[in-house]
Amino acid sequence: MSYEPIQLALLLGAGLLAGAMNAVTGGGTFVSLPALTAVGLPGTVANASSSAALLPGALASAWAYRRELRPLDGVSTRALAVASLLGGGVGAGLLLSTPEAVFDVVIPWLLLAATITLAIGPRLQGLLQRAGLSAGPRAILAAQVLLGVYGGYFGGAVGLMMLAAWSLLSQASIAALTPLRTVMLVAANAVAVALFVVTGQVSWPAALTVMAGAIAGGWAGAQIGRRLPPVVLRGLVLAITVATTAIFFWRAYA
């Protein structure tokens, strides 16, 4: 599939913004997904292409965090990775078996759930930490499989969902959980992307264009993130996620 210059510019710009968002706060899917659908890709193909486009940036972050990984309340990083891989594979399989019409109806609700998580995530994490709740290894692994399924199927705001779930099930600090979150995101997304590639669900011209922008945006986002106040960054991300969710609801139900 070939694209007009204005479409390529849209994809490149979306990649820049998505990469910058992921480098600072997360939520890049909220930009890359609507851009890919705007150039004419079906919802499932756009979702698969978005996952493939944003994976290299996540891999780079995971590599940077590799020496800071720690077990989660007795659950080894290897066990969590296996749970993430398993869940990611199941989620990708569900996406591949979902009819396009069904996905178009479901995705606005997934976006809404992700938007709510982005909005209340930090506050919820604080409340859960103060509650001092914890759970056993089985509960943590079961939750990780479910998070992997969500990540493989859609993945919007799954990083924040992981932090919220881990905060509920363990007593680890948010700072300590960040490296683990980054690596588990890669584990869930990598197996999903592999399945998408094998089954031909990725539109490579579009995905590579977004990927190029995301790599540059990831570097720029790290520089910008050091200068802008956190409240401003959060406000920008929330504004984008709310707008994206509204657009997809309008497309599905108008």
XYZ file of N, CA and C in Angstrom:
762
model
N 0.851 -1.193 0.000
C 0.000 0.000 0.000
C 0.884 1.239 0.000
N 0.631 2.149 -0.936
C 1.410 3.385 -1.019
C 0.639 4.528 -0.365
N 1.393 5.516 0.084
C 0.779 6.641 0.791
C 1.176 7.948 0.144
N 0.264 8.914 0.233
C 0.547 10.262 -0.238
C 1.520 10.934 0.724
N 2.266 11.945 0.232
C 3.215 12.647 1.117
C 2.572 13.179 2.394
N 1.336 13.679 2.286
C 0.689 14.225 3.493
C 0.381 13.111 4.491
N 0.080 11.911 3.992
C -0.172 10.779 4.890
C 1.119 10.337 5.575
N 2.200 10.307 4.817
C 3.494 9.953 5.406
C 3.907 10.969 6.461
N 3.618 12.254 6.191
C 3.934 13.291 7.167
C 3.114 13.098 8.445
N 1.847 12.712 8.276
C 0.992 12.442 9.432
C 1.543 11.291 10.259
N 1.942 10.212 9.591
C 2.482 9.051 10.303
C 3.793 9.380 10.995
N 4.659 10.120 10.313
C 5.931 10.490 10.916
C 5.714 11.387 12.136
N 4.802 12.356 11.995
C 4.506 13.235 13.125
C 3.896 12.484 14.289
N 3.013 11.531 13.977
C 2.418 10.717 15.035
C 3.480 9.901 15.749
N 4.433 9.368 14.976
C 5.524 8.617 15.584
C 6.370 9.482 16.495
N 6.669 10.697 16.050
C 7.439 11.631 16.881
C 6.748 11.864 18.214
N 5.449 12.163 18.150
C 4.704 12.459 19.378
C 4.554 11.216 20.248
N 4.273 10.077 19.615
C 4.122 8.833 20.385
C 5.420 8.457 21.081
N 6.531 8.582 20.377
C 7.825 8.268 20.979
C 8.143 9.182 22.137
N 7.828 10.470 21.968
C 8.075 11.427 23.049
C 7.212 11.120 24.261
N 5.940 10.773 24.020
C 5.044 10.445 25.127
C 5.521 9.206 25.870
N 5.914 8.183 25.133
C 6.375 6.955 25.781
C 7.641 7.179 26.588
N 8.487 8.090 26.116
C 9.730 8.371 26.833
C 9.481 9.097 28.142
N 8.364 9.821 28.221
C 8.112 10.664 29.386
C 7.056 10.063 30.308
N 5.884 9.766 29.766
C 4.774 9.335 30.616
C 4.076 8.072 30.134
N 4.284 7.664 28.894
C 3.531 6.562 28.321
C 2.304 7.067 27.582
N 1.595 6.154 26.920
C 0.379 6.525 26.208
C 0.578 6.796 24.731
N 1.719 6.410 24.166
C 1.980 6.680 22.759
C 0.989 6.028 21.820
N 0.391 4.909 22.232
C -0.603 4.231 21.407
C -1.766 5.148 21.074
N -2.080 6.074 21.976
C -3.200 6.978 21.757
C -2.959 7.909 20.572
N -1.726 8.048 20.149
C -1.398 8.885 18.995
C -1.169 8.039 17.755
N -0.395 6.965 17.885
C -0.063 6.154 16.717
C -1.275 5.424 16.149
N -2.161 4.911 17.009
C -3.306 4.144 16.530
C -4.256 4.989 15.676
N -4.718 6.156 16.155
C -5.615 6.946 15.302
C -4.959 7.432 14.020
N -3.653 7.695 14.057
C -2.961 8.117 12.835
C -2.974 6.995 11.804
N -2.750 5.770 12.247
C -2.724 4.636 11.332
C -4.117 4.334 10.770
N -5.147 4.517 11.572
C -6.498 4.336 11.038
C -6.875 5.486 10.111
N -6.326 6.671 10.371
C -6.648 7.834 9.542
C -6.132 7.690 8.111
N -5.059 6.894 7.919
C -4.530 6.702 6.563
C -5.167 5.507 5.872
N -6.193 4.939 6.502
C -6.982 3.917 5.832
C -6.774 2.486 6.272
N -5.978 2.250 7.301
C -5.766 0.871 7.750
C -6.954 0.394 8.578
N -7.376 -0.856 8.411
C -8.407 -1.424 9.291
C -7.933 -1.419 10.737
N -8.868 -1.437 11.673
C -8.524 -1.315 13.085
C -7.530 -2.347 13.579
N -7.735 -3.615 13.224
C -6.833 -4.657 13.712
C -5.432 -4.520 13.110
N -5.357 -4.161 11.831
C -4.056 -3.963 11.178
C -3.360 -2.734 11.756
N -4.138 -1.677 12.005
C -3.562 -0.469 12.602
C -3.009 -0.758 13.987
N -3.728 -1.555 14.761
C -3.277 -1.904 16.109
C -2.001 -2.735 16.056
N -1.945 -3.718 15.146
C -0.754 -4.544 14.997
C 0.429 -3.710 14.514
N 0.192 -2.814 13.573
C 1.255 -1.963 13.036
C 1.765 -0.997 14.094
N 0.866 -0.486 14.921
C 1.261 0.409 16.004
C 2.169 -0.313 16.999
N 1.798 -1.544 17.348
C 2.621 -2.321 18.281
C 4.010 -2.558 17.718
N 4.086 -2.897 16.426
C 5.381 -3.145 15.796
C 6.214 -1.875 15.734
N 5.561 -0.750 15.454
C 6.283 0.515 15.306
C 6.879 1.004 16.614
N 6.190 0.762 17.720
C 6.633 1.297 19.002
C 7.528 0.332 19.785
N 7.667 -0.912 19.292
C 8.457 -1.906 20.022
C 9.946 -1.552 20.133
N 10.617 -1.058 19.080
C 12.054 -0.767 19.215
C 12.376 0.214 20.335
N 11.547 1.239 20.500
C 11.775 2.186 21.586
C 11.656 1.525 22.943
N 10.665 0.638 23.077
C 10.500 -0.087 24.337
C 11.682 -1.013 24.596
N 12.195 -1.642 23.538
C 13.361 -2.512 23.677
C 14.574 -1.724 24.174
N 14.755 -0.535 23.629
C 15.875 0.298 24.059
C 15.755 0.658 25.537
N 14.547 0.983 25.972
C 14.327 1.319 27.385
C 14.580 0.110 28.273
N 14.104 -1.055 27.830
C 14.301 -2.269 28.616
C 15.787 -2.591 28.769
N 16.558 -2.407 27.705
C 17.991 -2.664 27.769
C 18.661 -1.721 28.763
N 18.205 -0.471 28.777
C 18.784 0.502 29.700
C 18.495 0.132 31.155
N 17.374 -0.530 31.396
C 16.974 -0.874 32.760
C 17.445 -2.265 33.190
N 18.163 -2.993 32.350
C 18.410 -4.410 32.585
C 19.126 -4.684 33.904
N 19.964 -3.764 34.381
C 20.728 -3.999 35.612
C 19.939 -3.628 36.875
N 18.748 -3.059 36.687
C 17.962 -2.601 37.834
C 16.779 -3.504 38.143
N 16.699 -4.656 37.473
C 15.577 -5.564 37.677
C 15.684 -6.267 39.024
N 14.552 -6.379 39.700
C 14.494 -7.064 40.988
C 13.259 -7.957 41.028
N 13.282 -9.063 41.767
C 12.080 -9.895 41.920
C 10.943 -9.098 42.550
N 9.728 -9.548 42.296
C 8.545 -8.876 42.828
C 7.923 -9.751 43.908
N 8.165 -9.400 45.162
C 7.624 -10.148 46.297
C 7.835 -11.658 46.157
N 9.044 -12.050 45.849
C 9.361 -13.460 45.746
C 9.141 -14.070 44.379
N 8.547 -13.330 43.462
C 8.337 -13.819 42.094
C 9.503 -13.346 41.240
N 10.230 -14.272 40.641
C 11.408 -13.916 39.865
C 11.036 -13.171 38.588
N 11.970 -12.401 38.087
C 11.728 -11.684 36.827
C 11.508 -12.677 35.687
N 12.170 -13.831 35.754
C 11.974 -14.834 34.708
C 10.543 -15.351 34.710
N 9.990 -15.620 35.892
C 8.613 -16.109 35.979
C 7.628 -15.045 35.488
N 7.871 -13.800 35.844
C 7.005 -12.720 35.366
C 7.092 -12.581 33.851
N 8.298 -12.749 33.309
C 8.475 -12.655 31.855
C 7.718 -13.770 31.148
N 7.778 -14.976 31.702
C 7.047 -16.100 31.106
C 5.541 -15.823 31.131
N 5.044 -15.301 32.255
C 3.625 -14.969 32.352
C 3.250 -13.892 31.331
N 4.129 -12.909 31.163
C 3.866 -11.834 30.203
C 3.865 -12.363 28.774
N 4.833 -13.229 28.461
C 4.903 -13.822 27.126
C 3.659 -14.655 26.833
N 3.256 -15.453 27.813
C 2.068 -16.287 27.645
C 0.826 -15.423 27.414
N 0.650 -14.423 28.282
C -0.505 -13.548 28.139
C -0.472 -12.770 26.835
N 0.709 -12.275 26.460
C 0.826 -11.532 25.215
C 0.458 -12.378 24.012
N 0.876 -13.643 24.019
C 0.521 -14.540 22.923
C -0.980 -14.787 22.841
N -1.607 -14.973 24.004
C -3.056 -15.184 24.027
C -3.785 -13.930 23.530
N -3.324 -12.769 24.005
C -3.952 -11.523 23.577
C -3.831 -11.300 22.084
N -2.654 -11.576 21.537
C -2.463 -11.428 20.091
C -3.345 -12.402 19.324
N -3.457 -13.626 19.841
C -4.333 -14.602 19.203
C -5.782 -14.148 19.204
N -6.214 -13.541 20.307
C -7.579 -13.016 20.374
C -7.785 -11.908 19.345
N -6.776 -11.034 19.213
C -6.893 -9.955 18.231
C -7.005 -10.520 16.819
N -6.188 -11.510 16.495
C -6.201 -12.090 15.156
C -7.515 -12.797 14.853
N -8.196 -13.294 15.888
C -9.462 -14.010 15.676
C -10.680 -13.107 15.828
N -10.453 -11.826 16.159
C -11.574 -10.905 16.336
C -11.991 -10.319 14.998
N -13.262 -10.477 14.607
C -13.729 -9.840 13.364
C -13.538 -8.321 13.419
N -13.256 -7.735 12.271
C -12.985 -6.301 12.214
C -14.121 -5.475 12.799
N -15.367 -5.853 12.493
C -16.518 -5.094 12.984
C -16.605 -5.143 14.509
N -16.276 -6.300 15.080
C -16.304 -6.437 16.538
C -15.207 -5.593 17.172
N -14.007 -5.629 16.591
C -12.900 -4.845 17.133
C -13.218 -3.358 17.114
N -13.851 -2.892 16.044
C -14.191 -1.470 15.947
C -15.165 -1.039 17.036
N -15.994 -1.965 17.491
C -16.942 -1.652 18.565
C -16.275 -1.755 19.934
N -15.349 -2.703 20.077
C -14.703 -2.941 21.369
C -13.645 -1.891 21.684
N -12.906 -1.437 20.676
C -11.743 -0.587 20.926
C -12.066 0.727 21.647
N -13.219 1.386 21.387
C -13.483 2.607 22.168
C -13.547 2.340 23.667
N -14.077 1.185 24.056
C -14.178 0.860 25.475
C -12.807 0.542 26.072
N -11.938 -0.083 25.281
C -10.575 -0.301 25.745
C -9.847 1.037 25.913
N -10.067 1.934 24.974
C -9.475 3.271 25.083
C -10.008 4.004 26.313
N -11.292 3.848 26.589
C -11.877 4.499 27.763
C -11.265 3.942 29.045
N -11.116 2.619 29.121
C -10.498 2.013 30.302
C -9.070 2.514 30.476
N -8.340 2.617 29.368
C -6.971 3.101 29.435
C -6.923 4.573 29.842
N -7.859 5.367 29.342
C -7.907 6.784 29.692
C -8.162 6.973 31.179
N -9.098 6.206 31.722
C -9.396 6.288 33.151
C -8.170 5.885 33.964
N -7.477 4.857 33.502
C -6.260 4.423 34.202
C -5.208 5.514 34.185
N -5.041 6.167 33.037
C -4.087 7.268 32.957
C -4.469 8.403 33.899
N -5.779 8.661 34.002
C -6.250 9.791 34.807
C -6.090 9.548 36.297
N -6.406 8.339 36.749
C -6.416 8.077 38.199
C -5.249 7.217 38.654
N -4.416 6.782 37.679
C -3.326 5.863 38.016
C -2.458 6.304 39.175
N -1.833 7.488 39.100
C -0.950 7.907 40.192
C -1.648 7.989 41.541
N -2.872 8.503 41.554
C -3.607 8.603 42.823
C -3.941 7.219 43.359
N -4.379 6.317 42.461
C -4.703 4.956 42.879
C -3.470 4.250 43.420
N -2.341 4.450 42.741
C -1.106 3.817 43.208
C -0.738 4.290 44.607
N -0.912 5.582 44.861
C -0.611 6.113 46.180
C -1.499 5.519 47.252
N -2.796 5.400 46.956
C -3.738 4.829 47.915
C -3.403 3.370 48.208
N -3.073 2.636 47.148
C -2.757 1.228 47.330
C -1.479 1.040 48.128
N -0.494 1.901 47.870
C 0.758 1.811 48.626
C 0.526 2.071 50.113
N -0.295 3.084 50.417
C -0.566 3.420 51.826
C -1.360 2.327 52.518
N -2.145 1.573 51.739
C -2.937 0.502 52.337
C -2.058 -0.653 52.795
N -0.866 -0.771 52.211
C 0.070 -1.812 52.622
C -0.405 -3.214 52.330
N -1.199 -3.366 51.250
C -1.719 -4.683 50.906
C -0.663 -5.501 50.165
N -0.758 -6.803 50.234
C 0.145 -7.670 49.485
C -0.558 -8.992 49.205
N -0.033 -9.722 48.231
C -0.618 -11.015 47.876
C 0.509 -11.984 47.594
N 0.148 -13.240 47.424
C 1.155 -14.262 47.197
C 1.604 -14.338 45.754
N 2.624 -15.159 45.497
C 3.158 -15.307 44.142
C 2.122 -15.751 43.115
N 1.218 -16.634 43.502
C 0.218 -17.113 42.542
C -0.676 -15.982 42.054
N -1.099 -15.125 42.965
C -1.953 -14.000 42.580
C -1.201 -13.047 41.666
N 0.066 -12.813 41.959
C 0.873 -11.911 41.136
C 1.043 -12.482 39.729
N 1.328 -13.779 39.631
C 1.513 -14.397 38.320
C 0.210 -14.431 37.528
N -0.906 -14.727 38.206
C -2.203 -14.738 37.519
C -2.541 -13.353 36.973
N -2.286 -12.331 37.793
C -2.541 -10.965 37.351
C -1.654 -10.602 36.164
N -0.409 -11.095 36.179
C 0.515 -10.767 35.092
C 0.084 -11.412 33.780
N -0.454 -12.611 33.846
C -0.964 -13.249 32.633
C -2.096 -12.407 32.044
N -3.018 -11.945 32.896
C -4.134 -11.122 32.420
C -3.643 -9.795 31.845
N -2.658 -9.196 32.493
C -2.085 -7.959 31.970
C -1.403 -8.204 30.630
N -0.758 -9.361 30.492
C -0.145 -9.708 29.223
C -1.176 -9.872 28.120
N -2.326 -10.486 28.453
C -3.407 -10.638 27.475
C -3.865 -9.272 26.979
N -4.078 -8.359 27.917
C -4.487 -7.003 27.531
C -3.413 -6.341 26.672
N -2.151 -6.494 27.071
C -1.064 -5.891 26.321
C -0.954 -6.447 24.918
N -1.141 -7.758 24.747
C -1.068 -8.363 23.432
C -2.241 -8.011 22.548
N -3.415 -7.813 23.170
C -4.618 -7.509 22.401
C -4.680 -6.044 21.998
N -4.364 -5.159 22.939
C -4.445 -3.728 22.649
C -3.253 -2.981 23.205
N -3.118 -2.914 24.519
C -1.898 -2.389 25.124
C -1.909 -0.943 25.553
N -2.951 -0.181 25.245
C -2.968 1.220 25.668
C -2.939 1.343 27.176
N -1.955 2.081 27.707
C -1.803 2.338 29.144
C -1.555 1.074 29.954
N -1.115 -0.009 29.308
C -0.889 -1.246 30.054
C 0.228 -1.074 31.082
N 1.176 -0.177 30.817
C 2.238 0.075 31.791
C 1.694 0.599 33.103
N 0.776 1.547 33.019
C 0.165 2.073 34.236
C -0.707 1.025 34.911
N -1.366 0.201 34.102
C -2.173 -0.874 34.683
C -1.297 -1.866 35.439
N -0.113 -2.139 34.901
C 0.816 -3.020 35.612
C 1.219 -2.412 36.951
N 1.559 -1.129 36.943
C 1.964 -0.483 38.193
C 0.836 -0.505 39.214
N -0.392 -0.256 38.749
C -1.529 -0.254 39.665
C -1.753 -1.646 40.248
N -1.692 -2.671 39.398
C -1.909 -4.041 39.873
C -0.803 -4.477 40.821
N 0.437 -4.192 40.467
C 1.550 -4.586 41.332
C 1.515 -3.838 42.661
N 1.076 -2.590 42.635
C 0.964 -1.831 43.876
C -0.078 -2.438 44.796
N -1.128 -3.013 44.190
C -2.164 -3.669 44.979
C -1.679 -4.997 45.547
N -0.886 -5.728 44.770
C -0.517 -7.087 45.134
C 0.820 -7.199 45.857
N 1.574 -6.112 45.918
C 2.872 -6.167 46.582
C 3.094 -4.880 47.373
N 4.202 -4.818 48.088
C 4.537 -3.623 48.855
C 5.766 -2.914 48.287
N 6.107 -3.235 47.050
C 7.253 -2.588 46.413
C 6.925 -1.136 46.069
N 7.938 -0.296 46.044
C 7.733 1.110 45.705
C 7.573 1.277 44.201
N 6.918 2.368 43.798
C 6.721 2.643 42.378
C 8.065 2.792 41.672
N 9.012 3.435 42.323
C 10.330 3.621 41.712
C 11.003 2.282 41.429
N 10.846 1.348 42.356
C 11.455 0.031 42.173
C 10.750 -0.776 41.085
N 9.468 -0.473 40.855
C 8.684 -1.237 39.882
C 8.888 -0.759 38.446
N 9.378 0.446 38.257
C 9.477 1.014 36.913
C 10.353 0.199 35.971
N 11.563 -0.210 36.358
C 12.359 -1.045 35.440
C 11.668 -2.361 35.090
N 11.025 -2.984 36.091
C 10.335 -4.247 35.860
C 9.179 -4.049 34.889
N 8.438 -2.963 35.049
C 7.317 -2.663 34.151
C 7.797 -2.560 32.709
N 8.900 -1.861 32.504
C 9.407 -1.653 31.149
C 9.748 -2.970 30.479
N 10.404 -3.868 31.199
C 10.806 -5.149 30.633
C 9.590 -6.041 30.376
N 8.600 -6.039 31.277
C 7.418 -6.873 31.078
C 6.554 -6.362 29.928
N 6.564 -5.059 29.705
C 5.877 -4.513 28.540
C 6.479 -5.070 27.256
N 7.800 -5.114 27.211
C 8.487 -5.647 26.037
C 8.155 -7.133 25.863
N 8.143 -7.881 26.949
C 7.857 -9.313 26.869
C 6.471 -9.561 26.277
N 5.465 -8.824 26.765
C 4.095 -8.999 26.267
C 3.977 -8.550 24.816
N 4.603 -7.421 24.492
C 4.466 -6.872 23.141
C 5.289 -7.635 22.109
N 6.452 -8.148 22.521
C 7.334 -8.810 21.559
C 6.687 -10.060 20.977
N 6.090 -10.880 21.825
C 5.467 -12.103 21.310
C 4.248 -11.748 20.461
N 3.524 -10.691 20.846
C 2.378 -10.258 20.051
C 2.836 -9.777 18.672
N 3.868 -8.950 18.647
C 4.374 -8.436 17.372
C 4.871 -9.578 16.494
N 5.542 -10.561 17.097
C 6.018 -11.711 16.322
C 4.860 -12.419 15.630
N 3.754 -12.610 16.345
C 2.581 -13.248 15.748
C 1.968 -12.372 14.663
N 1.941 -11.068 14.911
C 1.387 -10.153 13.908
C 2.207 -10.190 12.621
N 3.527 -10.262 12.768
C 4.405 -10.304 11.603
C 4.210 -11.609 10.826
N 4.198 -12.724 11.544
C 4.064 -14.032 10.900
C 2.742 -14.145 10.143
N 1.686 -13.565 10.696
C 0.363 -13.670 10.068
C 0.085 -12.541 9.084
N 1.062 -11.676 8.843
C 0.904 -10.627 7.841
C -0.025 -9.504 8.243
N -0.141 -9.231 9.543
C -1.041 -8.182 10.013
C -0.399 -6.798 10.060
N 0.907 -6.730 9.864
C 1.605 -5.449 9.965
C 1.726 -4.802 8.587
N 1.293 -3.556 8.485
C 1.491 -2.778 7.264
C 2.854 -2.096 7.385
N 3.874 -2.672 6.743
C 5.243 -2.213 6.975
C 5.532 -0.792 6.502
N 5.024 -0.348 5.370
C 5.294 1.055 5.001
C 4.829 2.036 6.074
N 3.644 1.785 6.624
C 3.119 2.659 7.673
C 3.875 2.466 8.979
N 4.111 1.201 9.344
C 4.774 0.907 10.616
C 6.187 1.471 10.657
N 6.929 1.331 9.567
C 8.302 1.829 9.542
C 8.357 3.350 9.598
N 7.367 4.001 8.995
C 7.325 5.465 9.056
C 7.070 5.936 10.485
N 6.102 5.304 11.150
C 5.833 5.646 12.551
C 7.045 5.308 13.412
N 7.688 4.176 13.128
C 8.850 3.745 13.895
C 9.976 4.772 13.818
N 10.235 5.297 12.608
C 11.292 6.297 12.445
C 10.993 7.541 13.283
N 9.747 7.968 13.259
C 9.368 9.123 14.076
C 9.464 8.828 15.554
N 9.081 7.601 15.950
C 9.090 7.249 17.372
C 10.501 7.208 17.940
N 11.466 6.749 17.124
C 12.848 6.713 17.595
C 13.352 8.126 17.868
N 13.100 9.024 16.907
C 13.509 10.423 17.104
C 12.718 11.064 18.240
N 11.421 10.751 18.311
C 10.590 11.321 19.368
C 10.987 10.838 20.743
N 11.424 9.583 20.833
C 11.868 9.063 22.122
C 13.065 9.826 22.652
N 14.011 10.136 21.754
C 15.175 10.908 22.175
C 14.765 12.326 22.567
N 13.931 12.955 21.724
C 13.508 14.330 22.016
C 12.658 14.392 23.279
N 11.818 13.370 23.478
C 10.962 13.365 24.660
C 11.758 13.325 25.944
N 12.854 12.576 25.921
C 13.698 12.514 27.116
C 14.286 13.884 27.436
N 14.633 14.651 26.399
C 15.183 15.986 26.634
C 14.106 16.947 27.129
N 12.944 16.890 26.491
C 11.844 17.778 26.869
C 11.338 17.443 28.266
N 11.288 16.138 28.565
C 10.761 15.710 29.859
C 11.544 16.256 31.034
N 12.813 16.569 30.797
C 13.630 17.108 31.880
C 13.304 18.572 32.154
N 12.618 19.231 31.227
C 12.398 20.671 31.338
C 10.959 21.058 31.682
N 9.987 20.296 31.159
C 8.594 20.644 31.402
C 8.127 20.133 32.763
N 7.301 20.904 33.459
C 6.755 20.435 34.744
C 5.905 19.183 34.536
N 5.952 18.229 35.450
C 5.179 16.992 35.307
C 3.689 17.231 35.101
N 3.136 18.257 35.762
C 1.702 18.513 35.636
C 1.346 18.923 34.210
N 2.246 19.632 33.535
C 2.009 20.032 32.151
C 2.047 18.815 31.232
N 3.041 17.966 31.435
C 3.154 16.755 30.623
C 1.934 15.867 30.784
N 1.499 15.697 32.044
C 0.332 14.858 32.290
C -0.906 15.433 31.658
N -1.041 16.759 31.719
C -2.194 17.410 31.116
C -2.239 17.207 29.608
N -1.092 17.288 28.953
C -1.028 17.088 27.512
C -1.411 15.658 27.133
N -0.867 14.699 27.872
C -1.171 13.297 27.581
C -2.657 13.009 27.784
N -3.226 13.509 28.867
C -4.643 13.272 29.138
C -5.524 13.921 28.084
N -5.152 15.106 27.627
C -5.925 15.782 26.586
C -5.943 14.945 25.303
N -4.792 14.382 24.953
C -4.708 13.551 23.750
C -5.530 12.271 23.912
N -5.432 11.646 25.071
C -6.164 10.389 25.276
C -7.672 10.605 25.282
N -8.128 11.673 25.897
C -9.570 11.967 25.915
C -10.066 12.236 24.497
N -9.324 13.020 23.736
C -9.721 13.324 22.358
C -9.752 12.060 21.504
N -8.734 11.210 21.647
C -8.674 9.971 20.870
C -9.842 9.052 21.210
N -10.134 8.917 22.488
C -11.248 8.074 22.914
C -12.560 8.586 22.351
N -12.772 9.896 22.391
C -14.001 10.482 21.856
C -14.132 10.221 20.355
N -13.027 10.330 19.633
C -13.050 10.093 18.179
C -13.451 8.658 17.870
N -12.878 7.702 18.603
C -13.193 6.304 18.330
C -14.623 5.952 18.735
N -15.153 6.573 19.781
C -16.557 6.364 20.126
C -17.456 6.911 19.023
N -17.091 8.079 18.501
C -17.875 8.677 17.431
C -17.859 7.803 16.181
N -16.692 7.266 15.849
C -16.582 6.406 14.665
C -17.375 5.127 14.812
N -17.405 4.581 16.042
C -18.050 3.281 16.247
C -19.568 3.395 16.387
N -20.032 4.500 16.966
C -21.450 4.559 17.340
C -22.230 5.708 16.713
N -21.547 6.612 16.020
C -22.284 7.750 15.431
C -23.150 7.258 14.259
